[in-house]
C-alpha angles and dihedrals in degrees: 000000000000102000103223090091123028144142118257112207133022124309108223116170112192113249093238092055099044096094090050092046093049091052090052093050092051089046093053092046092052097041092048094051100252109156144169119241118232134183118222134170122242122174089347092304128117109240127184115220134165133235134189115268112266135180117259126211092277093052094253123137114204126198135163109165141063118205089206093051097035092208129127114230138181111283113274127195140211114199111217090193098057100018089234126147119218117189129149098176108042099139123196102267131074095319092050092047091057090052087054089053090055092048089049089056090047091054092048095049099039117114089202125058116275128148137195109246136189118200092336093310128104111268127224112248101178094091092047092048090050091049091050091050093049093045105044103007095247114144108203129199125199108214093167090057090046090060090069097172092051088049094049091049090049091059097039090059089065117067090213090065102037091115092063112106134193088251090062090049090049092049090052096048112122100230109203090036101070142339132265115240100241094203091053092045092055089048091055091053093050092048090062095049109102093199136035115295103224116203122224088248118029123216112262104168135097128276093268090058096055090092090070096045123100123255093252091050092050094046093048089047089052088052090054090048091051091050090052092047093048089055091052105035142026117274093237092061090050091047090051091052090045092052091051091049094050094049098054133086128244096270093053093045091048088055091048089051088066090073114110097226142071091281087058089053091052090049089051091052090050089063090067105027133059122245092257090064094049092048091047089056090049094049090050089054096048095037090231120140110264099237092048089053094046097050093041088060089058096211136133092208133225121285102197118094136147110262134180118233111273125214109256117222128188098206111190124184097180119137118214097014109240097003118150112250104164093104090054092051088052091053096249129136094217145353097252096131099049108064092147087079092055103109128104094357123056117242123228101248128180120240088249091058093048087053088052091054090056092047092050092049091052094042092052092050092050098044110124112247093213093055092046093048091057091064118112094212102205095049092040094050093046090054092049095049093048092051092046091055102037105026105028095031090221122162115272117271124247113262094226090059092050092047091050093053092048092049092050095036094129095054117101095222092060092044090051090053092051091047091055090051094048092050090048090054093044097046095111094052092079091062094063108049091158092065131067120246090251092051092049093051094045101040105025115018098056090054095040101050110105130189095263093055090050091050091048092055093046092046092054092051089046089054090052088059093052105082096189098050093036089059091048095049107026099024101235 
């Protein structure tokens, strides 16, 4: 895979969620125009068409083309069995963006830690999550990003990512698509303090009252306990006790909290505060840098603490709730060329394209039946498709649309539709009566074709593949 964007960590989709995840991946591939090229024969000619990515007998989904990008790429694969993405030629345009959408979903679904990266830095996922939601209606959450201390520790373990800070993780958190673990966030802040963080009001109660104290009060109190212990005992004995404390579960720590000494106080604090907070207090007391202390202890640290219920918020920063934004993400001003996606949701069409729809409706109604009847559909369609690909440089046509027109090749309605397309493509020929059709196409047409004309041709063919809108506009 091109290494600008990648996932750091291991993708592990829970077994019970694999079917759901696979459906979402296929939905995003289809909705974002990712296709598989296929060669078929029409009228003895080799024609390239595209089809939607589908699973084969081995559970592999192959694709190598984006209708938005219009560029052929090396074949990529998505493995339905392992939920892994294999792509060597993703590029950095539309095709590559869709690969990022899949990796964003992998990060969100993964039971194990994995994160979308860009050039060895943590990548934003808010925009991708918003695009996924607006495109296929899937609202992601990112629990691994919400556990901000676990995430910071994940990166600090790798020398390549030691420069990543909790502030960077905070800045890249996709608010509206998950919730930050407040306890872990406070722990991250404390881990970066090089000296004791003194609260406005220090804790002055007994051990039994620590439950009602604030995090800052408890951690500063732990710092004072560590100072007292360091004055009385050797640091190695304290470190040994601390290591034991950090490695045990809630039940063991609760039992240790029954001790009537300072170690019992530290155990009591560990029932309410994460390991990062306890180690921060110890590093303040010793004057040692936090990460040196943490890694020297060689522990993963307990996860289970007593927490009060937190207020849940579903913060959403989306403008125009539900609006389509795919065309904006793909750097287009409108969705003129992609009428096959025009179903339940309206597309954003230019005034010129809306004028075209009216023109096509009128042209279809006025098409002469006798002229349309004379069409030999297979030969006619093969010529159109070859010119679209090689002369007009249009995107390849969907196989299902081609198959439909071949299957109904004797029906007048389908012949009328092809006649309109042919006349649209041949419009310039009438301006050069002194030249042959071949000369016009070779000498004039290739130089004359502009982007709008190419879009117009592709849009018309796209409309022909949309049964609902084709019926509304053309009547069949």
